[in-house]
Short mmCIF file of C-alpha atoms in Angstrom, two decimals:
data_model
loop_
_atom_site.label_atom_id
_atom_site.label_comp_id
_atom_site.label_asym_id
_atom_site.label_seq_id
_atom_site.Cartn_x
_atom_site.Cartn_y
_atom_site.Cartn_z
CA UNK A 1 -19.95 -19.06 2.47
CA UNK A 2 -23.12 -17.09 2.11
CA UNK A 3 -23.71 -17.11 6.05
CA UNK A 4 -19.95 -16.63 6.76
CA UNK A 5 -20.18 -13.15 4.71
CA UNK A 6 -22.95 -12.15 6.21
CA UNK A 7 -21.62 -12.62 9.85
CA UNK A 8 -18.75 -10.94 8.84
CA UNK A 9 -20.62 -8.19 7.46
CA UNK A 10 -22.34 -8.09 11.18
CA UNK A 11 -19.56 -7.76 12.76
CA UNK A 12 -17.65 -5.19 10.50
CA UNK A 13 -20.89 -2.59 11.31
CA UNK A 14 -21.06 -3.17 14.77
CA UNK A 15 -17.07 -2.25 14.68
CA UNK A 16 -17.84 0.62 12.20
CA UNK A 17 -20.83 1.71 14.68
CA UNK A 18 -18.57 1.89 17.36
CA UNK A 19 -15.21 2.90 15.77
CA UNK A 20 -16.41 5.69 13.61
CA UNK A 21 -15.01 5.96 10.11
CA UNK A 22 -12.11 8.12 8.64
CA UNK A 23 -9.90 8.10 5.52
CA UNK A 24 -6.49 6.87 6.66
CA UNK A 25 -5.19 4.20 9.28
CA UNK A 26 -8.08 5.99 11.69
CA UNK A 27 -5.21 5.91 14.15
CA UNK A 28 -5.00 2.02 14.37
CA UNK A 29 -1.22 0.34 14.44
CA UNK A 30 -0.09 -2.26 12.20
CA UNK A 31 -1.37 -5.21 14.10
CA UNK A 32 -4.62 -3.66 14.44
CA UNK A 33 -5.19 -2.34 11.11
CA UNK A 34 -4.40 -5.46 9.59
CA UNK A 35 -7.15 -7.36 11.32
CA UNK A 36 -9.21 -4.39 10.73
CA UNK A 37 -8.17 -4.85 6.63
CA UNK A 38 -8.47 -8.44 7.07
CA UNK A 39 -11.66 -8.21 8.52
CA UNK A 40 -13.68 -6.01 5.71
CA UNK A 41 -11.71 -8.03 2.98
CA UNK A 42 -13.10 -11.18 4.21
CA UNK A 43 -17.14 -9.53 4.87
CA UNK A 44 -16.36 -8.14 0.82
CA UNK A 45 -14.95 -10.83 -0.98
CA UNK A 46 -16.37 -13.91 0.70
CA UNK A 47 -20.10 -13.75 -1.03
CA UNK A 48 -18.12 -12.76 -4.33
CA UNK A 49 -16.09 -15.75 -4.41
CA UNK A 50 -18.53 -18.48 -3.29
CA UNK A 51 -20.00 -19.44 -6.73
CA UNK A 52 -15.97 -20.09 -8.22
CA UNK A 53 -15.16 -22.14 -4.78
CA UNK A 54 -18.34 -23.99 -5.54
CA UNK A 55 -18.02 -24.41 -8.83
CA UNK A 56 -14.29 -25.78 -7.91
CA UNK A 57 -15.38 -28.38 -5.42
CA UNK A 58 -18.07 -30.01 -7.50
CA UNK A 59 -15.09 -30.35 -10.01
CA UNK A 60 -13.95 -33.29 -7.57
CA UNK A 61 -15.83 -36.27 -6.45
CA UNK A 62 -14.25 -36.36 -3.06
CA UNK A 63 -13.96 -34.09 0.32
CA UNK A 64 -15.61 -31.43 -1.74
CA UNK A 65 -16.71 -29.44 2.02
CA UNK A 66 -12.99 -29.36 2.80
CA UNK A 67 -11.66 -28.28 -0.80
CA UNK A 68 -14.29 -25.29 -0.63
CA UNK A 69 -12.99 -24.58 3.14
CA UNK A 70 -9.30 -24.55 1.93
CA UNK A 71 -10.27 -23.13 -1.12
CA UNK A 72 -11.64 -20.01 0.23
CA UNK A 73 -8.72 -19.80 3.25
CA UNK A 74 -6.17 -19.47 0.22
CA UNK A 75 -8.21 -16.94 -1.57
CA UNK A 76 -8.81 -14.66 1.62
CA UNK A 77 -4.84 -15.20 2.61
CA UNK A 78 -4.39 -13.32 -0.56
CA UNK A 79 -6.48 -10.18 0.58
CA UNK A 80 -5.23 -10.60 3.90
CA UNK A 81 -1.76 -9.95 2.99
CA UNK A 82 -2.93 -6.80 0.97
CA UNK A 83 -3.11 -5.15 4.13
CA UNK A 84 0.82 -4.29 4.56
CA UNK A 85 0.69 -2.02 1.51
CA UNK A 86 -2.90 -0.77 2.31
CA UNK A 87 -1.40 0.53 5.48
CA UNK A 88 1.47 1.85 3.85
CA UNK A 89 -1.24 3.75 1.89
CA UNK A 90 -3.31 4.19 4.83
CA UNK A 91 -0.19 6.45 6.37
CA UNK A 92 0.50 8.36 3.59
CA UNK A 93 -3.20 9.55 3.81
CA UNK A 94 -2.82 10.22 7.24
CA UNK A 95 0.20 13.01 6.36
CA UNK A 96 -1.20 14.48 3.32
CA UNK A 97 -4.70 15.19 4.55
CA UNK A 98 -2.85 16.77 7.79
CA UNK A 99 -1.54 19.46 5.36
CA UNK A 100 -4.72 21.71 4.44
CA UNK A 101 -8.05 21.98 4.09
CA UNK A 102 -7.67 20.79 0.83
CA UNK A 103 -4.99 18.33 1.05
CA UNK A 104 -7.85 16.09 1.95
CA UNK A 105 -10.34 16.39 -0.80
CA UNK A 106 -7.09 15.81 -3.40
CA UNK A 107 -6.04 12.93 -2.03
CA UNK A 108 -9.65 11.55 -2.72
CA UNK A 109 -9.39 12.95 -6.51
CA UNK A 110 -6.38 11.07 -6.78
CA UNK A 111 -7.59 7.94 -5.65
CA UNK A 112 -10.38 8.05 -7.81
CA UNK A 113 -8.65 9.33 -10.82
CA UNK A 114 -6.25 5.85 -10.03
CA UNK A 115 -9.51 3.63 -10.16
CA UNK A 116 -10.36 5.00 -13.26
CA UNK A 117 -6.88 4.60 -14.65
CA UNK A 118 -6.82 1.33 -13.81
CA UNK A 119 -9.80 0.01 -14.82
CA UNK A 120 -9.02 0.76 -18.88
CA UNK A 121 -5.40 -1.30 -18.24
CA UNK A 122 -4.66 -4.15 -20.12
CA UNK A 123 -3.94 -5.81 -16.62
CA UNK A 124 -7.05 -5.12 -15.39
CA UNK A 125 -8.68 -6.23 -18.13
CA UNK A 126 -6.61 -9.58 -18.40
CA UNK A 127 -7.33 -10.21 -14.32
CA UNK A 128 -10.87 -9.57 -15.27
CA UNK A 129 -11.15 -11.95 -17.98
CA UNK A 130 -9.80 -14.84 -15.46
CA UNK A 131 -12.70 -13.48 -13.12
CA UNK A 132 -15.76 -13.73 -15.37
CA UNK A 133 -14.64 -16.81 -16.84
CA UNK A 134 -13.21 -19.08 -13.73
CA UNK A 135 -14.73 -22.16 -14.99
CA UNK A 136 -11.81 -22.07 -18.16
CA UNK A 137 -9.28 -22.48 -15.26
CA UNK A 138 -10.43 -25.49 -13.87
CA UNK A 139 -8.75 -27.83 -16.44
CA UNK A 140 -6.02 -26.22 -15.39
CA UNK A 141 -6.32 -26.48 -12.04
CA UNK A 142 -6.98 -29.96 -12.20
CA UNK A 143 -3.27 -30.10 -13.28
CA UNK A 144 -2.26 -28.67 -9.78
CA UNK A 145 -0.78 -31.45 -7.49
CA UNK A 146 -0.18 -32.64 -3.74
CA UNK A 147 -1.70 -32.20 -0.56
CA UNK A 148 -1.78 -28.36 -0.45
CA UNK A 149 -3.30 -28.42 -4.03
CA UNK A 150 -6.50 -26.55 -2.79
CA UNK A 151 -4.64 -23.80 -1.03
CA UNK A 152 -2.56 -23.11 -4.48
CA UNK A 153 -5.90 -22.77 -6.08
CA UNK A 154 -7.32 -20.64 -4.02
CA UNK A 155 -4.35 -18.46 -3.52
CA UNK A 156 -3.50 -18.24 -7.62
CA UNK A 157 -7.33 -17.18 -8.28
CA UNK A 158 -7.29 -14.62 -5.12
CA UNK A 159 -4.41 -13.43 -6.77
CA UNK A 160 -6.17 -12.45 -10.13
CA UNK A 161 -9.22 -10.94 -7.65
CA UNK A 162 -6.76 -8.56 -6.56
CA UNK A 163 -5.38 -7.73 -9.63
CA UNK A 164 -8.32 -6.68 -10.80
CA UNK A 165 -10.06 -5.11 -7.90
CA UNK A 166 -7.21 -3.51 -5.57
CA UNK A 167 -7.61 -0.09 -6.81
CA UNK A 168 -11.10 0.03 -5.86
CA UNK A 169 -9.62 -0.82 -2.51
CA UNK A 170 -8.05 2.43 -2.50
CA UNK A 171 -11.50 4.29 -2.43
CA UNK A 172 -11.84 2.87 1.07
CA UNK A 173 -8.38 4.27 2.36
CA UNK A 174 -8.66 7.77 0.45
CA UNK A 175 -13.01 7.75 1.37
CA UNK A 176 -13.12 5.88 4.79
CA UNK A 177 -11.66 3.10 6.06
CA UNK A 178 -14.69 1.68 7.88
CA UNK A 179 -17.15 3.44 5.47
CA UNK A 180 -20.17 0.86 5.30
CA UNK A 181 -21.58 2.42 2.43
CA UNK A 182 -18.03 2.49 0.40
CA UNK A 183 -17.79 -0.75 0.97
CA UNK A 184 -21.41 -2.05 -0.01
CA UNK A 185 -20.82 0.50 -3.34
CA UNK A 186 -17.68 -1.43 -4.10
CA UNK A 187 -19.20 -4.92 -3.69
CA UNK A 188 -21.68 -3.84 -6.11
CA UNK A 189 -19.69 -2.81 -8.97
CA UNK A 190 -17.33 -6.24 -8.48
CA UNK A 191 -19.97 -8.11 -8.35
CA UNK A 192 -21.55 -6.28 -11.49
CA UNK A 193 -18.16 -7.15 -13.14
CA UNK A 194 -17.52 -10.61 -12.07
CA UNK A 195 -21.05 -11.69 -12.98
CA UNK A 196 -23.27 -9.55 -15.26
CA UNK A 197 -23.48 -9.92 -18.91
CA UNK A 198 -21.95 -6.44 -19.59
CA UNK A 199 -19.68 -6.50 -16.96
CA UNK A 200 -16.57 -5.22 -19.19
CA UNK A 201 -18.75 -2.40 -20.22
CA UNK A 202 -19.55 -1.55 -16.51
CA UNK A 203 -16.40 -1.85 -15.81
CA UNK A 204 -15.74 1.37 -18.41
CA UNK A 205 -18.53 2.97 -16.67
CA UNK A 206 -17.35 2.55 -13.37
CA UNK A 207 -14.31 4.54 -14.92
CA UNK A 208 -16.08 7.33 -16.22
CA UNK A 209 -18.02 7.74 -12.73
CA UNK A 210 -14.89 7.57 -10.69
CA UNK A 211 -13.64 10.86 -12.90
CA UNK A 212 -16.82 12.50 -12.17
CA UNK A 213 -16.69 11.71 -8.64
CA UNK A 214 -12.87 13.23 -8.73
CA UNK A 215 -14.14 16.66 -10.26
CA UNK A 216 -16.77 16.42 -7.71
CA UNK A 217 -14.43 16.21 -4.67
CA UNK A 218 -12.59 18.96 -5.68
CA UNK A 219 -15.17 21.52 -6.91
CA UNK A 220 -17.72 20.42 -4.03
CA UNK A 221 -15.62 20.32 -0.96
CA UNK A 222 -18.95 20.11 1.06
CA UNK A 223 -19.61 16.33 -0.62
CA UNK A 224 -17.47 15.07 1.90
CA UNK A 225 -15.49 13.10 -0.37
CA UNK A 226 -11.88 13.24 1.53
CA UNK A 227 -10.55 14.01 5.02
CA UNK A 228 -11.06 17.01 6.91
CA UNK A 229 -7.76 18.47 7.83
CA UNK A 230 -6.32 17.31 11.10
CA UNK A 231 -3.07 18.55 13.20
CA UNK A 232 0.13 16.55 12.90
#
């Protein structure tokens, strides 16, 4: 799964090398912004999931290279389908940063003064939880039945990812859609939360950064944090 990330993370920079990045849907219809979504979901979350989808298919004696395989297809169908409402998003970027030259840098504020929002929720907090500790759901998984068992799995622990990590997906619609370096900040701090011993205390800090980082694109309009205006 390690190998599969990192091929995925290839390709993503070659398409980020040659597509440029911008806040927004960068122009790109449905169809195409959903593999686009799809794509970067799958180069993100892959490497972050591979210790749970291992940890799942030594649970079971048998076919264990086919439960990690279907495993990880129902955790990424999860993120996959999170691109309808990220282009939703993605559009209603597009109109407000066509406003002014300052339409832009708010939109970005917002988005990070929703991440930090979020991350002092109870729900994030609870989807969390389920995140650091997967192991604790594997009695219950065990419990799961018939032949698409693995896929259920898979698609009920993607499903607690997302709940705790989609507003940090909104960074990369409000900050750049094909920003490398958004996206390699962002794996960091999940994987600091997933996996480190103080990840519910970086999780706070992320918070307080992400207000600092608001102020920040506001008050310092040459940071770059938000779109330039553009013409309707």
């Amino acid at each position: 799964m390690f190998l599969a990330g990192a091929a995925l993370w290839a390709v993503v920079v070659w398409l980020a090398t040659n597509m440029g990045f911008m806040p927004g849907s960068m122009g790109l219809g449905l169809p195409a912004f959903v593999g686009v979504w799809a794509l970067m979901m799958a180069a993100m979350m892959l490497p972050t999931v591979a210790p749970v989808a291992a940890a799942y298919s030594r649970s079971f004696g048998e076919n264990r290279r086919q439960r990690h395989v279907v495993f990880a297809s129902g955790y990424l169908l999860v993120w996959a389908g999170s691109a309808l409402p990220a282009y939703a998003g993605a559009l209603l970027v597009d109109r407000l940063a066509g406003l002014n030259s300052f339409a832009g840098h708010a939109v970005a504020a917002g988005a990070l003064l929703a991440v930090a929002v979020y991350q002092i929720t109870p729900l994030k907090r609870v989807c969390l939880d389920h995140c650091r500790s997967p192991l604790a759901q594997l009695l219950r998984y065990a419990a799961f039945r018939g032949p698409l068992r693995d896929l259920r799995v898979g698609i009920h622990h993607g499903a607690f990812c997302l709940g705790c990590c989609w507003s940090l997906m909104l960074l990369l619609i409000a900050l750049g859609t094909m920003n490398v370096f958004v996206m390699l900040g962002l794996v960091a701090v999940i994987v600091l939360e997933k996996y480190s011993t103080h990840g519910e205390a970086l999780s706070r800090l992320a918070a307080i950064a992400a207000v600092a980082l608001a102020v920040v694109a506001v008050a310092v309009p040459q940071a770059g944090l938000g779109a330039p205006p553009r013409s309707m």
